[in-house]
Coordinates of C-alpha atoms and ligand atoms in Angstrom, one line a residue:
K1 CA 42.9 -4.8 8.0
S2 CA 39.7 -4.0 6.2
L3 CA 37.2 -1.3 6.9
R4 CA 33.7 -1.6 5.5
N5 CA 31.1 1.0 5.5
P6 CA 27.8 -0.6 4.6
D7 CA 26.2 2.6 3.4
L8 CA 29.0 3.6 1.0
T9 CA 29.8 -0.1 0.1
L10 CA 33.4 1.0 0.2
S11 CA 36.2 -1.3 1.4
I12 CA 39.7 -0.1 2.4
Q13 CA 42.3 -2.9 2.6
L14 CA 46.1 -3.0 3.2
V15 CA 47.5 -5.7 0.8
P16 CA 51.1 -7.0 0.6
F17 CA 53.0 -5.4 -2.3
G18 CA 56.6 -6.7 -2.6
D19 CA 58.3 -5.9 0.7
R20 CA 55.9 -3.1 1.3
Q21 CA 52.1 -2.8 1.5
K22 CA 49.7 -0.9 -0.6
L23 CA 46.3 0.6 0.2
L24 CA 43.4 -0.9 -1.9
L25 CA 40.2 1.0 -2.2
S26 CA 37.3 -1.0 -3.7
R27 CA 33.6 -0.4 -4.1
D28 CA 31.0 -3.1 -4.2
V29 CA 28.5 -2.0 -6.8
T30 CA 26.1 -5.0 -6.4
Q31 CA 23.9 -3.0 -4.1
L32 CA 24.1 0.1 -6.3
E33 CA 23.0 -2.0 -9.3
R34 CA 20.1 -3.4 -7.4
V35 CA 18.9 0.0 -6.4
E36 CA 19.3 1.2 -10.0
T37 CA 17.2 -1.7 -11.3
M38 CA 14.5 -1.0 -8.7
R39 CA 14.5 2.6 -9.7
R40 CA 14.2 1.8 -13.4
D41 CA 11.3 -0.7 -12.7
F42 CA 9.5 1.8 -10.6
V43 CA 9.7 4.5 -13.2
A44 CA 8.5 2.0 -15.9
N45 CA 5.6 1.0 -13.7
V46 CA 4.5 4.5 -12.9
S47 CA 4.7 5.5 -16.6
H48 CA 2.7 2.5 -17.6
E49 CA 0.0 3.2 -15.0
L50 CA -0.3 6.8 -16.2
R51 CA -0.2 6.1 -19.9
T52 CA -3.5 4.1 -20.1
P53 CA -5.7 6.8 -18.5
L54 CA -3.9 9.5 -20.3
T55 CA -4.5 7.7 -23.6
V56 CA -8.2 7.4 -22.8
V57 CA -8.6 11.1 -21.9
G58 CA -6.5 12.3 -24.8
G59 CA -8.5 10.1 -27.3
F60 CA -11.8 11.5 -26.2
L61 CA -10.6 15.1 -26.2
E62 CA -9.4 14.6 -29.8
T63 CA -12.9 13.6 -30.9
F64 CA -14.1 16.9 -29.4
E65 CA -11.4 18.9 -31.1
D66 CA -12.8 18.2 -34.6
A67 CA -16.5 18.5 -33.6
E68 CA -18.3 21.7 -34.7
Q69 CA -20.4 21.7 -31.6
I70 CA -20.5 19.6 -28.4
N71 CA -23.7 17.7 -27.9
M72 CA -23.8 17.5 -24.1
Q73 CA -26.4 14.8 -24.0
Q74 CA -24.4 12.4 -26.3
S75 CA -21.1 13.3 -24.7
R76 CA -22.2 12.6 -21.1
R77 CA -20.8 9.0 -21.2
H78 CA -17.5 10.3 -22.6
F79 CA -17.2 12.8 -19.8
Q80 CA -18.0 10.2 -17.2
L81 CA -15.2 8.0 -18.6
M82 CA -12.8 10.9 -18.6
L83 CA -13.7 11.7 -15.0
D84 CA -13.1 8.0 -14.0
Q85 CA -9.7 8.0 -15.6
T86 CA -8.8 11.3 -14.0
R87 CA -9.8 10.0 -10.6
R88 CA -7.6 6.9 -11.2
M89 CA -4.6 9.1 -11.9
Q90 CA -5.4 11.2 -8.8
G91 CA -5.5 8.0 -6.7
L92 CA -2.2 6.9 -8.2
V93 CA -0.5 10.2 -7.5
D94 CA -1.9 10.4 -4.0
D95 CA -0.6 6.9 -3.3
L96 CA 2.8 7.7 -4.8
L97 CA 3.1 10.8 -2.6
T98 CA 2.1 8.8 0.5
L99 CA 4.8 6.2 -0.3
S100 CA 7.5 8.7 -0.9
R101 CA 6.7 10.5 2.4
L102 CA 6.8 7.2 4.2
E103 CA 10.0 6.0 2.5
S104 CA 11.9 9.3 2.9
N105 CA 11.7 8.8 6.7
Q106 CA 12.7 12.4 7.1
E107 CA 9.6 13.6 8.8
R108 CA 9.5 12.4 12.4
M109 CA 6.3 10.5 13.1
S110 CA 4.1 12.4 15.5
E111 CA 2.5 10.0 18.0
E112 CA -0.6 10.1 20.2
A113 CA -3.0 7.7 21.9
V114 CA -5.2 6.8 19.0
D115 CA -8.8 5.8 19.8
V116 CA -8.9 2.8 17.4
C117 CA -12.6 2.0 18.3
A118 CA -13.7 5.5 17.2
L119 CA -11.5 5.2 14.1
L120 CA -12.9 1.8 13.2
Q121 CA -16.5 3.1 13.6
I122 CA -15.7 5.7 10.9
L123 CA -14.1 3.1 8.6
H124 CA -17.0 0.7 9.1
K125 CA -19.4 3.5 7.9
E126 CA -17.2 4.2 4.9
A127 CA -17.0 0.5 4.1
L128 CA -20.8 0.4 4.2
S129 CA -21.1 3.2 1.7
L130 CA -18.3 1.6 -0.5
S131 CA -20.0 -1.8 -0.4
D132 CA -23.4 -0.1 -1.2
G133 CA -25.4 -3.0 0.3
R134 CA -23.5 -5.7 -1.6
H135 CA -21.9 -7.3 1.4
H136 CA -22.6 -8.3 5.1
L137 CA -20.3 -6.0 7.0
S138 CA -19.7 -6.5 10.7
L139 CA -17.5 -4.7 13.3
E140 CA -16.4 -6.2 16.5
L141 CA -14.6 -4.2 19.1
A142 CA -13.3 -6.9 21.5
T143 CA -11.1 -4.3 23.4
D144 CA -11.4 -0.6 23.9
S145 CA -7.6 -0.3 24.1
K146 CA -6.0 2.7 22.4
L147 CA -2.8 2.5 20.3
L148 CA 0.2 4.7 20.5
G149 CA 0.7 5.9 16.9
N150 CA 0.0 8.3 14.1
E151 CA -3.7 8.6 13.6
R152 CA -3.5 9.7 9.9
D153 CA -1.2 6.8 9.0
L154 CA -3.2 4.2 10.9
R155 CA -6.4 5.4 9.3
S156 CA -4.7 5.0 5.9
A157 CA -3.4 1.5 6.7
F158 CA -6.6 0.2 8.1
G159 CA -8.7 1.9 5.4
N160 CA -6.6 0.1 2.7
L161 CA -7.2 -3.3 4.3
V162 CA -11.0 -2.6 4.6
S163 CA -11.3 -1.3 1.0
N164 CA -9.4 -4.3 -0.3
A165 CA -11.8 -6.7 1.4
V166 CA -14.8 -4.9 -0.2
R167 CA -13.1 -4.8 -3.6
Y168 CA -12.1 -8.5 -3.7
T169 CA -15.3 -9.9 -2.2
P170 CA -18.1 -10.7 -4.6
E171 CA -21.6 -9.6 -3.9
G172 CA -23.4 -11.3 -1.0
G173 CA -20.0 -12.1 0.8
D174 CA -19.2 -11.5 4.4
I175 CA -16.6 -9.0 5.8
E176 CA -15.7 -8.8 9.4
L177 CA -13.6 -6.1 11.1
R178 CA -12.2 -6.9 14.5
W179 CA -10.1 -5.0 17.1
E180 CA -8.7 -7.3 19.7
L181 CA -5.9 -8.0 22.2
N182 CA -4.1 -11.3 21.8
N183 CA -1.4 -12.1 24.4
G184 CA -0.8 -8.4 25.0
E185 CA -0.4 -7.7 21.3
A186 CA -3.1 -5.6 19.6
R187 CA -4.5 -6.7 16.3
F188 CA -6.8 -5.2 13.7
C189 CA -8.1 -8.0 11.6
V190 CA -10.2 -7.9 8.4
K191 CA -11.7 -11.3 7.4
D192 CA -13.5 -11.6 4.1
S193 CA -15.2 -14.5 2.2
G194 CA -13.8 -13.2 -1.1
I195 CA -11.8 -14.5 -4.0
G196 CA -8.8 -15.4 -1.8
I197 CA -5.1 -15.6 -2.9
D198 CA -3.0 -18.5 -3.9
P199 CA -0.3 -19.1 -1.2
Q200 CA 2.5 -18.8 -3.8
Y201 CA 1.7 -15.0 -4.3
I202 CA 1.3 -14.0 -0.6
S203 CA 4.9 -13.1 0.1
R204 CA 4.9 -10.7 -2.9
L205 CA 1.7 -8.8 -2.1
T206 CA 3.4 -5.9 -0.3
E207 CA 5.8 -5.2 -3.2
R208 CA 5.1 -1.9 -5.0
F209 CA 2.7 -2.4 -8.0
Y210 CA 2.4 -6.2 -7.4
R211 CA -1.1 -7.5 -8.2
V212 CA -2.3 -11.1 -8.5
D213 CA -4.8 -10.1 -11.2
R214 CA -3.9 -6.8 -12.8
G215 CA -7.2 -6.6 -14.7
R216 CA -9.3 -7.1 -11.6
S217 CA -7.3 -4.7 -9.5
R218 CA -7.7 -1.9 -12.2
E219 CA -11.4 -2.6 -12.6
T220 CA -12.0 -2.0 -9.0
G221 CA -9.9 1.2 -9.0
G222 CA -6.7 -0.3 -7.5
T223 CA -3.2 1.2 -7.9
G224 CA -1.2 -1.8 -6.7
L225 CA 0.4 0.3 -4.0
G226 CA -2.1 -0.2 -1.1
L227 CA -0.4 -3.1 0.7
S228 CA 3.0 -1.6 0.2
I229 CA 1.8 1.5 2.0
V230 CA 0.2 -0.7 4.7
K231 CA 3.5 -2.4 5.3
H232 CA 5.5 0.8 5.6
I233 CA 3.0 2.2 8.1
L234 CA 3.1 -0.9 10.2
T235 CA 6.9 -1.1 10.2
R236 CA 7.0 2.5 11.4
H237 CA 4.8 1.4 14.3
Q238 CA 7.0 -1.7 14.9
G239 CA 4.1 -3.8 13.8
R240 CA 3.7 -6.5 11.2
L241 CA 1.1 -7.7 8.6
E242 CA -0.1 -11.3 8.8
I243 CA -1.9 -12.7 5.8
H244 CA -3.8 -16.0 5.6
S245 CA -5.8 -16.9 2.5
E246 CA -7.4 -19.6 0.5
P247 CA -8.4 -19.2 -3.1
G248 CA -12.1 -19.2 -3.5
K249 CA -12.7 -19.1 0.2
G250 CA -11.5 -15.8 1.5
S251 CA -8.7 -14.0 3.2
L252 CA -7.6 -12.8 6.7
F253 CA -5.4 -9.7 6.9
C254 CA -4.2 -8.8 10.4
A255 CA -2.2 -5.7 11.4
C256 CA -0.4 -6.6 14.7
F257 CA 1.2 -4.2 17.1
P258 CA 3.5 -4.9 20.0
A259 CA 2.3 -4.7 23.6
R260 CA 4.4 -1.5 24.3
R261 CA 2.2 0.4 21.9
V262 CA -1.0 -0.7 23.5
I263 CA -2.7 1.6 26.1
E264 CA -5.3 -0.5 27.9
S265 CA -8.2 1.5 29.3
G266 CA -7.5 2.7 32.8
K267 CA -3.8 2.1 32.4
A268 CA -1.2 4.5 31.2
N269 CA 1.4 2.2 29.5
Ligands
ADP1 P1 -4.5 -3.1 -5.4 O1 -4.6 -1.6 -5.6 O2 -4.2 -3.8 -6.7 O3 -5.6 -3.7 -4.6 P2 -2.9 -3.7 -3.1 O4 -1.4 -3.4 -2.9 O5 -3.8 -3.2 -2.1 O6 -3.1 -3.2 -4.6 O7 -3.0 -5.3 -3.2 C1 -2.1 -6.1 -3.9 C2 -2.8 -7.3 -4.5 O8 -3.2 -8.2 -3.4 C3 -4.1 -7.0 -5.2 O9 -4.0 -6.6 -6.5 C4 -4.9 -8.3 -5.0 O10 -4.4 -9.2 -6.1 C5 -4.4 -8.9 -3.7 N1 -5.3 -8.6 -2.6 C6 -5.2 -7.6 -1.7 N2 -6.2 -7.7 -0.8 C7 -7.0 -8.8 -1.1 C8 -8.1 -9.5 -0.6 N3 -8.8 -9.0 0.5 N4 -8.6 -10.6 -1.3 C9 -8.0 -11.1 -2.4 N5 -6.9 -10.5 -2.9 C10 -6.4 -9.4 -2.3

């Protein structure tokens, strides 16, 4: 007889031992090793991401250390670069805290009927300001259904998809935001005419720190954690992320939610 506890990865077995039986306790360490490797990779990634901006800021501060006087006019560019790097670190720490909150699963998710149309109108305005006239941005609200969920998390997930579309679409491109019902399921879709993604990379996009083009992600202020946050939030809402993309043509990211989370207008689901 063998008892297995999947959490403890501990097996208890009675095995024949001469004319008697003995109790064998064994522990499968494969899972523990996997977790340990993930933890090590994660720490290495975070350290690497923080080291670059810290080196830049530290380097500039050292030049000031030896200077007799600080010439504000000449140093303006240096201050701007230090500010950019500090913001990058802030963004990274914010994303890390969000991920850790989502992963710890301790906090029960508070739920309400979220007015997605109102939320998307705000995100559309934010996208217009982020794009700064470089893209054609449209918003289509094909349903006025609300969604049972956590407003702060949904805003963060949808905001990530929208800001990615802006960041990975060259000037003059089109970005469409759409809220719709499809066979009872609710979907928020972001379609862009941007750089697209090679199909071989699509399954890895929601891994922490995974980026197709590290340089490009950094240049546009990315942390490599956005889609991993999106995936966690959708999972908490029993939803899923659909990604379709073609290199050089553009991408379609859809956040899909089951019918039981949809509150159609005039109906209380
Ligand atoms: P990042 O901060 O690097 O954007 P994300 O987790 O949000 O991190 O995205 C992971 C990677 O997926 C990005 O680095 C980029 O390579 C790719 N990606 C995400 N959204 C798009 C998009 N709309 N178009 C093309 N590539 C995208």
